[in-house]
Tab-separated table of N, CA and C in Angstrom:
chain	number	residue	atom	x	y	z
Q	1	MET	N	36.808	-41.353	-8.717
Q	1	MET	CA	36.151	-41.271	-7.417
Q	1	MET	C	34.858	-40.466	-7.558
Q	2	LYS	N	33.754	-41.133	-7.404
Q	2	LYS	CA	32.459	-40.472	-7.526
Q	2	LYS	C	31.890	-40.188	-6.144
Q	3	ILE	N	31.385	-38.973	-6.008
Q	3	ILE	CA	30.757	-38.586	-4.736
Q	3	ILE	C	29.256	-38.504	-4.980
Q	4	LYS	N	28.525	-39.273	-4.245
Q	4	LYS	CA	27.075	-39.242	-4.367
Q	4	LYS	C	26.496	-38.479	-3.185
Q	5	ILE	N	25.683	-37.481	-3.517
Q	5	ILE	CA	25.027	-36.697	-2.471
Q	5	ILE	C	23.591	-37.198	-2.361
Q	6	LYS	N	23.255	-37.691	-1.209
Q	6	LYS	CA	21.901	-38.178	-0.992
Q	6	LYS	C	21.029	-37.025	-0.495
Q	7	PRO	N	19.915	-36.782	-1.154
Q	7	PRO	CA	19.033	-35.707	-0.683
Q	7	PRO	C	18.399	-36.061	0.658
Q	8	ASP	N	18.142	-35.038	1.424
Q	8	ASP	CA	17.528	-35.240	2.737
Q	8	ASP	C	16.078	-35.666	2.545
Q	9	LYS	N	15.705	-36.731	3.200
Q	9	LYS	CA	14.330	-37.216	3.055
Q	9	LYS	C	13.353	-36.334	3.820
Q	10	ASN	N	13.864	-35.595	4.788
Q	10	ASN	CA	12.994	-34.745	5.600
Q	10	ASN	C	12.881	-33.381	4.923
Q	11	ILE	N	11.797	-33.184	4.176
Q	11	ILE	CA	11.630	-31.940	3.421
Q	11	ILE	C	11.041	-30.826	4.295
Q	12	SER	N	10.566	-31.179	5.471
Q	12	SER	CA	9.958	-30.152	6.326
Q	12	SER	C	10.985	-29.114	6.767
Q	13	THR	N	12.245	-29.500	6.907
Q	13	THR	CA	13.292	-28.541	7.278
Q	13	THR	C	13.477	-27.505	6.176
Q	14	ALA	N	13.487	-27.945	4.936
Q	14	ALA	CA	13.642	-27.025	3.807
Q	14	ALA	C	12.453	-26.076	3.716
Q	15	ILE	N	11.260	-26.599	3.928
Q	15	ILE	CA	10.061	-25.757	3.883
Q	15	ILE	C	10.084	-24.737	5.015
Q	16	LEU	N	10.516	-25.159	6.191
Q	16	LEU	CA	10.599	-24.250	7.334
Q	16	LEU	C	11.604	-23.132	7.070
Q	17	ILE	N	12.771	-23.473	6.547
Q	17	ILE	CA	13.786	-22.455	6.234
Q	17	ILE	C	13.270	-21.501	5.162
Q	18	PHE	N	12.588	-22.029	4.149
Q	18	PHE	CA	12.030	-21.189	3.094
Q	18	PHE	C	10.997	-20.217	3.655
Q	19	CYS	N	10.132	-20.688	4.543
Q	19	CYS	CA	9.111	-19.821	5.141
Q	19	CYS	C	9.740	-18.733	6.011
Q	20	ILE	N	10.779	-19.098	6.752
Q	20	ILE	CA	11.458	-18.101	7.591
Q	20	ILE	C	12.115	-17.043	6.711
Q	21	ASN	N	12.732	-17.458	5.608
Q	21	ASN	CA	13.349	-16.495	4.692
Q	21	ASN	C	12.312	-15.566	4.086
Q	22	CYS	N	11.172	-16.106	3.695
Q	22	CYS	CA	10.110	-15.268	3.138
Q	22	CYS	C	9.599	-14.272	4.174
Q	23	LEU	N	9.450	-14.724	5.398
Q	23	LEU	CA	8.982	-13.843	6.465
Q	23	LEU	C	9.975	-12.713	6.724
Q	24	LEU	N	11.260	-13.034	6.774
Q	24	LEU	CA	12.278	-12.004	6.988
Q	24	LEU	C	12.317	-11.013	5.828
Q	25	LEU	N	12.166	-11.511	4.607
Q	25	LEU	CA	12.142	-10.626	3.447
Q	25	LEU	C	10.933	-9.700	3.495
Q	26	PHE	N	9.780	-10.231	3.885
Q	26	PHE	CA	8.573	-9.418	3.993
Q	26	PHE	C	8.742	-8.326	5.045
Q	27	ILE	N	9.323	-8.675	6.193
Q	27	ILE	CA	9.539	-7.688	7.259
Q	27	ILE	C	10.503	-6.603	6.783
Q	28	LEU	N	11.563	-6.995	6.087
Q	28	LEU	CA	12.530	-6.028	5.582
Q	28	LEU	C	11.879	-5.075	4.584
Q	29	LEU	N	11.118	-5.607	3.649
Q	29	LEU	CA	10.448	-4.758	2.669
Q	29	LEU	C	9.414	-3.858	3.328
Q	30	PHE	N	8.751	-4.343	4.365
Q	30	PHE	CA	7.763	-3.535	5.079
Q	30	PHE	C	8.428	-2.337	5.742
Q	31	PHE	N	9.577	-2.563	6.398
Q	31	PHE	CA	10.269	-1.454	7.056
Q	31	PHE	C	10.819	-0.465	6.041
Q	32	ILE	N	11.288	-0.954	4.899
Q	32	ILE	CA	11.790	-0.043	3.866
Q	32	ILE	C	10.646	0.806	3.322
Q	33	SER	N	9.494	0.211	3.089
Q	33	SER	CA	8.369	0.970	2.550
Q	33	SER	C	7.801	1.935	3.582
Q	34	CYS	N	7.893	1.604	4.857
Q	34	CYS	CA	7.419	2.530	5.887
Q	34	CYS	C	8.383	3.692	6.065
Q	35	LYS	N	9.659	3.463	5.869
Q	35	LYS	CA	10.652	4.514	6.072
Q	35	LYS	C	10.618	5.525	4.930
Q	36	SER	N	10.368	5.083	3.736
Q	36	SER	CA	10.457	5.950	2.568
Q	36	SER	C	9.436	7.089	2.566
Q	37	PRO	N	8.138	6.861	2.835
Q	37	PRO	CA	7.208	7.994	2.827
Q	37	PRO	C	7.516	9.024	3.902
Q	38	ALA	N	8.051	8.616	5.034
Q	38	ALA	CA	8.390	9.576	6.087
Q	38	ALA	C	9.484	10.512	5.605
Q	39	GLU	N	10.461	9.977	4.899
Q	39	GLU	CA	11.526	10.827	4.384
Q	39	GLU	C	10.989	11.787	3.333
Q	40	THR	N	10.098	11.329	2.471
Q	40	THR	CA	9.572	12.222	1.441
Q	40	THR	C	8.689	13.294	2.058
Q	41	MET	N	7.924	12.951	3.110
Q	41	MET	CA	7.121	13.974	3.779
Q	41	MET	C	8.010	15.021	4.420
Q	42	GLU	N	9.077	14.581	5.049
Q	42	GLU	CA	9.984	15.510	5.706
Q	42	GLU	C	10.656	16.417	4.684
Q	43	SER	N	11.099	15.856	3.586
Q	43	SER	CA	11.770	16.670	2.573
Q	43	SER	C	10.787	17.618	1.903
Q	44	SER	N	9.537	17.211	1.716
Q	44	SER	CA	8.561	18.117	1.115
Q	44	SER	C	8.225	19.254	2.070
Q	45	ALA	N	8.241	18.990	3.385
Q	45	ALA	CA	8.013	20.061	4.353
Q	45	ALA	C	9.158	21.065	4.304
Q	46	VAL	N	10.380	20.581	4.169
Q	46	VAL	CA	11.536	21.484	4.048
Q	46	VAL	C	11.436	22.279	2.756
Q	47	ASP	N	11.028	21.635	1.673
Q	47	ASP	CA	10.880	22.342	0.396
Q	47	ASP	C	9.816	23.423	0.492
Q	48	ARG	N	8.700	23.116	1.173
Q	48	ARG	CA	7.652	24.133	1.337
Q	48	ARG	C	8.151	25.304	2.164
Q	49	TYR	N	8.912	25.018	3.209
Q	49	TYR	CA	9.454	26.078	4.054
Q	49	TYR	C	10.414	26.958	3.255
Q	50	GLU	N	11.273	26.334	2.457
Q	50	GLU	CA	12.218	27.098	1.643
Q	50	GLU	C	11.481	27.947	0.610
Q	51	SER	N	10.476	27.390	-0.039
Q	51	SER	CA	9.737	28.167	-1.039
Q	51	SER	C	8.971	29.307	-0.377
Q	52	MET	N	8.481	29.101	0.860
Q	52	MET	CA	7.804	30.170	1.589
Q	52	MET	C	8.780	31.304	1.893
Q	53	ARG	N	9.991	30.944	2.308
Q	53	ARG	CA	11.010	31.969	2.591
Q	53	ARG	C	11.370	32.743	1.333
Q	54	ILE	N	11.520	32.047	0.218
Q	54	ILE	CA	11.864	32.712	-1.045
Q	54	ILE	C	10.748	33.656	-1.459
Q	55	ASP	N	9.495	33.216	-1.329
Q	55	ASP	CA	8.365	34.086	-1.664
Q	55	ASP	C	8.334	35.319	-0.774
Q	56	MET	N	8.620	35.152	0.517
Q	56	MET	CA	8.606	36.279	1.443
Q	56	MET	C	9.691	37.290	1.072
Q	57	VAL	N	10.882	36.800	0.749
Q	57	VAL	CA	11.969	37.698	0.345
Q	57	VAL	C	11.623	38.401	-0.957
Q	58	ASN	N	11.042	37.677	-1.901
Q	58	ASN	CA	10.659	38.295	-3.172
Q	58	ASN	C	9.597	39.364	-2.961
Q	59	ASN	N	8.640	39.113	-2.077
Q	59	ASN	CA	7.604	40.112	-1.798
Q	59	ASN	C	8.203	41.355	-1.162
Q	60	GLN	N	9.171	41.195	-0.272
Q	60	GLN	CA	9.820	42.349	0.347
Q	60	GLN	C	10.600	43.149	-0.690
Q	61	ILE	N	11.272	42.465	-1.605
Q	61	ILE	CA	12.033	43.163	-2.648
Q	61	ILE	C	11.086	43.929	-3.560
Q	62	ILE	N	9.969	43.305	-3.921
Q	62	ILE	CA	9.009	43.965	-4.810
Q	62	ILE	C	8.377	45.166	-4.117
Q	63	SER	N	8.028	45.029	-2.833
Q	63	SER	CA	7.373	46.136	-2.131
Q	63	SER	C	8.337	47.306	-1.916
Q	64	ARG	N	9.615	47.043	-1.765
Q	64	ARG	CA	10.590	48.132	-1.594
Q	64	ARG	C	10.974	48.757	-2.932
Q	65	GLY	N	10.921	47.956	-3.958
Q	65	GLY	CA	11.536	48.342	-5.194
Q	65	GLY	C	10.789	49.151	-6.150
């Protein structure tokens, strides 16, 4: 028993689906790339704050000591 699959003659549907998939992938990558720098900026601000606190404590220890 042989099953023959006939390809769809209407290729515009395949092209439309492909374009929609590319568009969705582009939007997803755009949101991922926009989210990442915000997180790194936030974490670098926290790191700067922590290093400032450590420097302040070290200066107080040195001035007392």
